[in-house]
């Protein structure tokens, strides 16, 4: 284990309260589309970043509450969403496109040029 | 190949998440769902309710739902939030593979019972960042008043 991984581990231990957002992951020939539900996260509190082959999605919930409100019934407790994915080598982390609307994040992760399917012509000699 | 790379860690952690949720439900103490109309894990939408002296606030987590198609109604002290979230997964074919399908799709309906002292005529609902907030004010008479001593 490298030092970097250990650091990442202690980070996770500190923040176990984060909720895993549900995702859909679909692959087609050009790449992968990842859709995640992050309700209550404003655009400026959302962070999507890649470190090498790992993709981290993180969001902080910011919901207006009236003064003096007391929670009486709670199904979602944590104000933080976090989820990490390992990308495979054939995906290009530098060309990820992201869109965020109504609490739904859509990521488009294209395949690296060399990994795009190619039809190889067989020539008859 | 993707199957092994993507699916393994996903399921592995979501299993932890599930266990944690179940433990929370069992030993969560204050705030754990005890309502008779609570839905089990994986319920959609998730609902948080808060009260203040002036109002009752219901927050429904409804990401990616068209607010115009939401049906919010009150009948005899019951607040109902209903609607439908369409699936955006493509039809399965040779060229498309679906690795994770965790997001809710389909029709949903949740019912919350309101306290007696609210004013259903003055309900306000707004939708922002995927959260529907329904605000039901308490009746004037029920709000705390300061009584002046003469």
mmCIF file of N, CA, C and O in Angstrom, chain A residues 2 9 12 15 18 21 29 35 43 46 69 75 103 105:
data_model
loop_
_atom_site.group_PDB
_atom_site.id
_atom_site.type_symbol
_atom_site.label_atom_id
_atom_site.label_comp_id
_atom_site.label_asym_id
_atom_site.label_seq_id
_atom_site.Cartn_x
_atom_site.Cartn_y
_atom_site.Cartn_z
ATOM 1 N N UNK A 2 0.566 2.151 -0.861
ATOM 2 C CA UNK A 2 1.349 3.383 -0.896
ATOM 3 C C UNK A 2 0.833 4.335 0.181
ATOM 4 O O UNK A 2 -0.246 4.158 0.748
ATOM 5 N N UNK A 9 -7.626 6.560 2.908
ATOM 6 C CA UNK A 9 -8.400 5.718 3.820
ATOM 7 C C UNK A 9 -8.853 6.483 5.054
ATOM 8 O O UNK A 9 -9.989 6.400 5.472
ATOM 9 N N UNK A 12 -11.711 8.665 4.430
ATOM 10 C CA UNK A 12 -12.993 7.963 4.374
ATOM 11 C C UNK A 12 -13.508 7.693 5.782
ATOM 12 O O UNK A 12 -14.679 7.861 6.083
ATOM 13 N N UNK A 15 -15.222 10.505 7.373
ATOM 14 C CA UNK A 15 -16.439 11.016 6.752
ATOM 15 C C UNK A 15 -17.412 9.896 6.430
ATOM 16 O O UNK A 15 -17.992 9.856 5.372
ATOM 17 N N UNK A 18 -21.248 10.245 5.016
ATOM 18 C CA UNK A 18 -21.692 10.629 3.678
ATOM 19 C C UNK A 18 -22.633 9.583 3.099
ATOM 20 O O UNK A 18 -22.489 8.390 3.358
ATOM 21 N N UNK A 21 -24.772 8.393 -3.323
ATOM 22 C CA UNK A 21 -25.883 8.716 -4.223
ATOM 23 C C UNK A 21 -26.168 7.541 -5.165
ATOM 24 O O UNK A 21 -25.231 6.887 -5.616
ATOM 25 N N UNK A 29 -20.809 2.609 -27.454
ATOM 26 C CA UNK A 29 -19.529 2.501 -28.164
ATOM 27 C C UNK A 29 -18.594 3.672 -27.909
ATOM 28 O O UNK A 29 -17.388 3.528 -27.899
ATOM 29 N N UNK A 35 -25.130 8.694 -14.404
ATOM 30 C CA UNK A 35 -26.137 9.617 -13.900
ATOM 31 C C UNK A 35 -26.256 9.404 -12.393
ATOM 32 O O UNK A 35 -26.348 8.268 -11.946
ATOM 33 N N UNK A 43 -25.524 23.957 -7.406
ATOM 34 C CA UNK A 43 -24.440 23.749 -8.365
ATOM 35 C C UNK A 43 -23.068 24.102 -7.770
ATOM 36 O O UNK A 43 -22.080 23.410 -7.997
ATOM 37 N N UNK A 46 -21.239 21.365 -5.648
ATOM 38 C CA UNK A 46 -20.962 20.064 -6.256
ATOM 39 C C UNK A 46 -19.517 20.021 -6.738
ATOM 40 O O UNK A 46 -19.035 20.985 -7.319
ATOM 41 N N UNK A 69 -36.535 25.731 13.245
ATOM 42 C CA UNK A 69 -37.165 24.484 12.841
ATOM 43 C C UNK A 69 -36.524 23.295 13.556
ATOM 44 O O UNK A 69 -35.310 23.217 13.687
ATOM 45 N N UNK A 75 -35.560 10.929 7.188
ATOM 46 C CA UNK A 75 -35.142 9.729 6.456
ATOM 47 C C UNK A 75 -33.740 9.886 5.884
ATOM 48 O O UNK A 75 -33.047 8.911 5.664
ATOM 49 N N UNK A 103 -30.809 18.558 -9.329
ATOM 50 C CA UNK A 103 -30.270 17.523 -8.451
ATOM 51 C C UNK A 103 -29.820 16.261 -9.156
ATOM 52 O O UNK A 103 -29.540 15.267 -8.495
ATOM 53 N N UNK A 105 -26.963 14.713 -11.664
ATOM 54 C CA UNK A 105 -25.680 14.930 -12.332
ATOM 55 C C UNK A 105 -25.531 13.915 -13.454
ATOM 56 O O UNK A 105 -25.753 12.720 -13.254
#
